[in-house]
Tab-separated table of C-alpha atoms in Angstrom:
chain	number	residue	atom	x	y	z
A	1072	UNK	CA	-162.279	16.341	152.955
A	1073	UNK	CA	-161.367	12.691	153.465
A	1074	UNK	CA	-159.053	10.939	155.907
A	1075	UNK	CA	-156.966	8.141	154.323
A	1076	UNK	CA	-157.566	4.743	155.920
A	1077	UNK	CA	-153.841	4.313	156.602
A	1078	UNK	CA	-153.940	7.337	158.912
A	1079	UNK	CA	-156.155	5.567	161.451
A	1080	UNK	CA	-153.877	4.186	164.175
A	1081	UNK	CA	-154.875	2.342	167.368
A	1082	UNK	CA	-152.878	1.146	170.361
A	1083	UNK	CA	-149.744	2.941	169.178
A	1084	UNK	CA	-146.747	2.221	171.401
A	1085	UNK	CA	-143.815	3.693	169.488
A	1086	UNK	CA	-141.359	6.068	171.248
A	1087	UNK	CA	-142.758	9.186	169.610
A	1088	UNK	CA	-146.302	8.104	170.512
A	1089	UNK	CA	-145.256	8.118	174.160
A	1090	UNK	CA	-143.924	11.659	173.771
A	1091	UNK	CA	-147.199	12.730	172.172
A	1092	UNK	CA	-149.144	11.266	175.106
A	1093	UNK	CA	-147.039	13.285	177.557
A	1094	UNK	CA	-147.584	16.418	175.484
A	1095	UNK	CA	-151.334	15.866	175.476
A	1096	UNK	CA	-151.346	15.694	179.280
A	1097	UNK	CA	-150.163	19.326	179.371
A	1098	UNK	CA	-152.846	20.858	177.178
A	1099	UNK	CA	-156.498	21.496	177.956
A	1100	UNK	CA	-157.643	23.565	174.974
A	1101	UNK	CA	-156.296	21.174	172.331
A	1102	UNK	CA	-156.027	17.385	172.080
A	1103	UNK	CA	-152.649	16.051	170.921
A	1104	UNK	CA	-152.670	12.419	169.861
A	1105	UNK	CA	-150.807	9.798	167.860
A	1106	UNK	CA	-152.885	8.517	164.966
A	1107	UNK	CA	-156.525	9.179	164.218
A	1108	UNK	CA	-159.636	7.622	165.738
A	1109	UNK	CA	-162.192	5.623	163.828
A	1110	UNK	CA	-164.687	8.000	162.235
A	1111	UNK	CA	-162.126	10.813	162.231
A	1112	UNK	CA	-163.546	12.641	159.203
A	1113	UNK	CA	-166.998	12.842	160.780
A	1114	UNK	CA	-165.474	14.400	163.901
A	1115	UNK	CA	-163.741	17.261	162.103
A	1116	UNK	CA	-160.324	15.690	161.497
A	1117	UNK	CA	-158.498	16.374	158.240
A	1118	UNK	CA	-155.017	15.317	157.143
A	1119	UNK	CA	-152.970	18.383	156.262
A	1120	UNK	CA	-151.987	16.901	152.896
A	1121	UNK	CA	-155.647	16.670	151.897
A	1122	UNK	CA	-156.306	20.268	152.887
A	1123	UNK	CA	-153.233	21.616	151.108
A	1124	UNK	CA	-153.987	19.598	147.971
A	1125	UNK	CA	-157.581	20.886	147.878
A	1126	UNK	CA	-157.417	24.604	148.790
A	1127	UNK	CA	-161.200	24.852	148.476
A	1128	UNK	CA	-161.179	23.328	151.957
A	1129	UNK	CA	-159.730	26.597	153.239
A	1130	UNK	CA	-162.640	28.455	151.620
A	1131	UNK	CA	-165.095	26.181	153.430
A	1132	UNK	CA	-163.253	26.745	156.713
A	1133	UNK	CA	-163.349	30.524	156.230
A	1134	UNK	CA	-167.050	30.470	155.323
A	1135	UNK	CA	-167.843	28.643	158.556
A	1136	UNK	CA	-165.706	31.121	160.468
A	1137	UNK	CA	-167.436	34.044	158.741
A	1138	UNK	CA	-170.810	32.803	159.963
A	1139	UNK	CA	-169.518	32.633	163.525
A	1140	UNK	CA	-167.924	36.093	163.320
A	1141	UNK	CA	-171.124	37.649	161.978
A	1142	UNK	CA	-173.070	36.142	164.862
A	1143	UNK	CA	-170.522	37.500	167.348
A	1144	UNK	CA	-169.544	40.845	165.793
A	1145	UNK	CA	-172.021	41.594	163.034
A	1146	UNK	CA	-169.461	41.398	160.232
A	1147	UNK	CA	-166.735	39.120	158.890
A	1148	UNK	CA	-164.148	40.945	156.735
A	1149	UNK	CA	-162.276	38.711	154.303
A	1150	UNK	CA	-158.911	39.724	155.728
A	1151	UNK	CA	-160.047	38.711	159.225
A	1152	UNK	CA	-161.203	35.239	158.198
A	1153	UNK	CA	-157.967	34.868	156.239
A	1154	UNK	CA	-155.873	36.080	159.169
A	1155	UNK	CA	-157.581	33.784	161.668
A	1156	UNK	CA	-157.242	30.638	159.534
A	1157	UNK	CA	-153.646	31.516	158.661
A	1158	UNK	CA	-152.715	31.874	162.327
A	1159	UNK	CA	-154.683	28.819	163.497
A	1160	UNK	CA	-153.219	26.466	160.906
A	1161	UNK	CA	-149.586	27.500	161.252
A	1162	UNK	CA	-149.809	27.625	165.047
A	1163	UNK	CA	-151.141	24.057	165.077
A	1164	UNK	CA	-148.220	22.690	163.065
A	1165	UNK	CA	-145.738	24.744	165.076
A	1166	UNK	CA	-147.277	23.588	168.352
A	1167	UNK	CA	-146.914	19.933	167.390
A	1168	UNK	CA	-143.247	20.290	166.594
A	1169	UNK	CA	-142.307	22.817	169.264
A	1170	UNK	CA	-143.988	20.974	172.119
A	1171	UNK	CA	-142.209	17.688	171.388
A	1172	UNK	CA	-138.916	19.518	170.969
A	1173	UNK	CA	-139.298	21.258	174.332
A	1174	UNK	CA	-140.638	18.325	176.338
A	1175	UNK	CA	-138.712	15.396	174.897
A	1176	UNK	CA	-135.974	16.778	172.650
A	1177	UNK	CA	-137.598	14.884	169.819
A	1178	UNK	CA	-138.518	16.270	166.410
A	1179	UNK	CA	-141.358	14.471	164.597
A	1180	UNK	CA	-142.075	14.352	160.917
A	1181	UNK	CA	-144.043	17.441	159.952
A	1182	UNK	CA	-144.762	16.378	156.392
A	1183	UNK	CA	-148.352	17.313	155.494
A	1184	UNK	CA	-149.151	13.618	155.047
A	1185	UNK	CA	-147.990	12.972	158.620
A	1186	UNK	CA	-149.990	15.707	160.384
A	1187	UNK	CA	-153.731	16.054	160.930
A	1188	UNK	CA	-155.809	18.750	162.589
A	1189	UNK	CA	-159.264	18.705	164.079
A	1190	UNK	CA	-161.478	21.740	163.468
A	1191	UNK	CA	-164.373	22.507	165.801
A	1192	UNK	CA	-167.838	22.174	164.306
A	1193	UNK	CA	-170.700	24.641	164.557
A	1194	UNK	CA	-169.113	26.591	167.382
A	1195	UNK	CA	-166.032	28.761	166.857
A	1196	UNK	CA	-164.247	26.767	164.123
A	1197	UNK	CA	-160.743	26.833	165.568
A	1198	UNK	CA	-158.242	23.980	165.807
A	1199	UNK	CA	-159.065	21.729	168.761
A	1200	UNK	CA	-156.944	18.695	167.922
A	1201	UNK	CA	-153.526	17.762	166.545
A	1202	UNK	CA	-152.494	14.299	165.415
A	1203	UNK	CA	-149.112	12.904	164.441
A	1204	UNK	CA	-149.340	10.057	161.953
A	1205	UNK	CA	-145.721	8.934	161.536
A	1206	UNK	CA	-143.383	6.900	163.761
A	1207	UNK	CA	-140.058	8.401	162.677
A	1208	UNK	CA	-138.389	11.111	164.727
A	1209	UNK	CA	-135.052	12.790	165.309
A	1210	UNK	CA	-133.453	12.956	168.738
A	1211	UNK	CA	-130.185	13.497	170.614
A	1212	UNK	CA	-127.527	10.789	170.987
A	1213	UNK	CA	-128.359	10.310	174.678
A	1214	UNK	CA	-132.079	9.755	174.024
A	1215	UNK	CA	-133.069	6.400	175.614
A	1216	UNK	CA	-134.619	5.377	172.282
A	1217	UNK	CA	-131.822	6.670	170.044
A	1218	UNK	CA	-131.222	3.117	168.753
A	1219	UNK	CA	-134.862	2.542	167.838
A	1220	UNK	CA	-135.419	1.842	164.108
A	1221	UNK	CA	-137.655	4.920	163.856
A	1222	UNK	CA	-135.068	7.226	165.462
A	1223	UNK	CA	-132.350	9.306	163.838
A	1224	UNK	CA	-129.867	10.886	166.222
A	1225	UNK	CA	-128.304	14.292	165.520
A	1226	UNK	CA	-125.274	15.876	167.141
A	1227	UNK	CA	-126.699	18.347	169.639
A	1228	UNK	CA	-129.479	20.791	170.576
A	1229	UNK	CA	-128.512	23.216	167.824
A	1230	UNK	CA	-128.668	20.531	165.156
A	1231	UNK	CA	-132.024	19.310	166.472
A	1232	UNK	CA	-133.405	22.854	166.505
A	1233	UNK	CA	-132.172	23.401	162.946
A	1234	UNK	CA	-133.933	20.222	161.857
A	1235	UNK	CA	-137.222	21.292	163.415
A	1236	UNK	CA	-136.867	24.716	161.810
A	1237	UNK	CA	-136.285	23.097	158.405
A	1238	UNK	CA	-139.198	20.663	158.743
A	1239	UNK	CA	-141.561	23.404	159.831
A	1240	UNK	CA	-140.366	25.666	157.006
A	1241	UNK	CA	-140.999	22.895	154.468
A	1242	UNK	CA	-144.580	22.467	155.705
A	1243	UNK	CA	-145.128	26.232	155.821
A	1244	UNK	CA	-143.862	26.511	152.239
A	1245	UNK	CA	-146.617	24.142	151.140
A	1246	UNK	CA	-149.139	26.160	153.134
A	1247	UNK	CA	-148.056	29.472	151.615
A	1248	UNK	CA	-148.287	28.005	148.106
A	1249	UNK	CA	-151.747	26.499	148.730
A	1250	UNK	CA	-153.440	29.035	151.009
A	1251	UNK	CA	-151.796	32.178	149.636
A	1252	UNK	CA	-153.762	32.343	146.356
A	1253	UNK	CA	-157.075	32.024	148.261
A	1254	UNK	CA	-156.563	35.209	150.297
A	1255	UNK	CA	-155.455	38.796	149.814
A	1256	UNK	CA	-152.488	38.479	152.156
A	1257	UNK	CA	-148.957	39.117	150.980
A	1258	UNK	CA	-146.149	36.581	151.061
A	1259	UNK	CA	-144.375	38.469	153.838
A	1260	UNK	CA	-147.527	38.426	155.966
A	1261	UNK	CA	-147.824	34.660	155.521
A	1262	UNK	CA	-144.198	34.052	156.492
A	1263	UNK	CA	-144.537	36.474	159.391
A	1264	UNK	CA	-147.362	34.263	160.687
A	1265	UNK	CA	-145.131	31.207	160.266
A	1266	UNK	CA	-142.433	32.999	162.264
A	1267	UNK	CA	-144.930	33.760	165.032
A	1268	UNK	CA	-146.060	30.135	165.097
A	1269	UNK	CA	-142.547	28.733	165.462
A	1270	UNK	CA	-141.453	31.381	167.961
A	1271	UNK	CA	-144.484	30.779	170.191
A	1272	UNK	CA	-144.468	26.975	170.113
A	1273	UNK	CA	-141.745	26.074	172.608
A	1274	UNK	CA	-142.578	29.133	174.727
A	1275	UNK	CA	-146.171	27.941	175.057
A	1276	UNK	CA	-144.962	24.476	176.039
A	1277	UNK	CA	-142.742	26.074	178.678
A	1278	UNK	CA	-145.706	28.034	180.025
A	1279	UNK	CA	-147.800	24.875	180.260
A	1280	UNK	CA	-144.956	23.088	181.994
A	1281	UNK	CA	-144.487	25.936	184.496
A	1282	UNK	CA	-141.103	27.133	183.192
A	1283	UNK	CA	-141.539	30.014	180.771
A	1284	UNK	CA	-137.838	30.854	180.807
A	1285	UNK	CA	-136.954	27.373	179.537
A	1286	UNK	CA	-139.559	27.680	176.784
A	1287	UNK	CA	-138.189	31.092	175.799
A	1288	UNK	CA	-134.666	29.662	175.695
A	1289	UNK	CA	-135.842	26.965	173.302
A	1290	UNK	CA	-137.521	29.601	171.127
A	1291	UNK	CA	-134.157	31.352	170.909
A	1292	UNK	CA	-132.617	28.039	169.803
A	1293	UNK	CA	-135.228	27.659	167.078
A	1294	UNK	CA	-134.941	31.257	165.840
A	1295	UNK	CA	-131.498	32.494	166.883
A	1296	UNK	CA	-131.368	35.020	164.048
A	1297	UNK	CA	-133.387	36.174	161.079
A	1298	UNK	CA	-133.087	33.070	158.933
A	1299	UNK	CA	-134.883	32.884	155.587
A	1300	UNK	CA	-137.714	32.288	154.957
A	1301	UNK	CA	-138.643	33.499	158.460
A	1302	UNK	CA	-139.019	37.227	159.010
A	1303	UNK	CA	-137.170	37.694	162.301
A	1304	UNK	CA	-135.263	36.090	165.104
A	1305	UNK	CA	-137.217	35.221	168.238
A	1306	UNK	CA	-138.815	38.353	169.664
A	1307	UNK	CA	-139.375	36.921	173.140
A	1308	UNK	CA	-138.183	39.095	175.999
A	1309	UNK	CA	-138.585	39.301	179.746
A	1310	UNK	CA	-140.870	42.113	180.934
A	1311	UNK	CA	-142.059	43.287	184.350
A	1312	UNK	CA	-145.213	41.198	184.088
A	1313	UNK	CA	-143.434	38.111	182.694
A	1314	UNK	CA	-142.307	36.992	179.276
A	1315	UNK	CA	-143.804	38.625	176.204
A	1316	UNK	CA	-143.082	38.893	172.512
A	1317	UNK	CA	-143.742	41.167	169.582
A	1318	UNK	CA	-145.834	39.532	166.882
A	1319	UNK	CA	-144.568	39.689	163.333
A	1320	UNK	CA	-147.998	39.134	161.751
A	1321	UNK	CA	-151.519	40.495	162.143
A	1322	UNK	CA	-154.654	38.353	162.440
A	1323	UNK	CA	-156.820	41.390	161.521
A	1324	UNK	CA	-158.989	41.015	164.590
A	1325	UNK	CA	-158.988	44.818	164.802
A	1326	UNK	CA	-161.015	44.973	161.547
A	1327	UNK	CA	-164.080	43.527	163.310
A	1328	UNK	CA	-166.726	46.030	164.443
A	1329	UNK	CA	-165.867	47.409	167.870
A	1330	UNK	CA	-162.667	45.353	168.157
A	1331	UNK	CA	-159.224	46.651	169.044
A	1332	UNK	CA	-155.781	45.513	167.975
A	1333	UNK	CA	-154.186	42.795	170.099
A	1334	UNK	CA	-151.651	44.005	172.680
A	1335	UNK	CA	-148.781	42.275	170.854
A	1336	UNK	CA	-149.917	43.258	167.340
A	1337	UNK	CA	-147.207	44.851	165.188
A	1338	UNK	CA	-149.675	47.702	164.585
A	1339	UNK	CA	-149.451	48.503	168.295
A	1340	UNK	CA	-145.800	47.709	168.921
């Protein structure tokens, strides 16, 4: 899988690049950056457009994951490798959009040509990096950079949330069309995973920022109701031990030898 030369960006100083830098400072498990480094392809980076246009890349990803699962659990059911990759990919795209929405009230381009992910190598092949490759973004009228040539102001929080929801849905539609035929997972399962990814994105950013309630409130803005093609409204709720949510999708972790269903799995809830 190749990385187009135009995707390599250095010394970026656009408004959205600054937001990405602030988002990266919050995360430890995943790098978030603007543009790609030199030698990106050799370091596990792939532009989403390339992956979606060549679905065989998903097969390669799942084969690498299967090897890791067999070493860890002794088996690697097809539905588990499919469920893991499905969840990892959609969560990455959702995280990129949801984090910038929560932290900066900015919505980036989520076109597959404007998003890249980095997949870990020989170790557990999960997503360890996210890159935004486009300058343009949407924001609120009172954003300090609302007059920037790359900015497009919308009326209010609800309009901005609707825009993020639409951009994420457009990317997820491409994913469902590309990845779906490579796995034995139904369309509803794929869109349930997309719903989980969008619902968790702002919440996760709120957790990292130390204000879960604010993250949950933003999740409610993004999924205020069951809006097609998503499978539910936000399922976040306050519990005795803190905020929690009911997953819409299953990653099929329970199908591994000796494994149990996740606590928030729809099979449990």
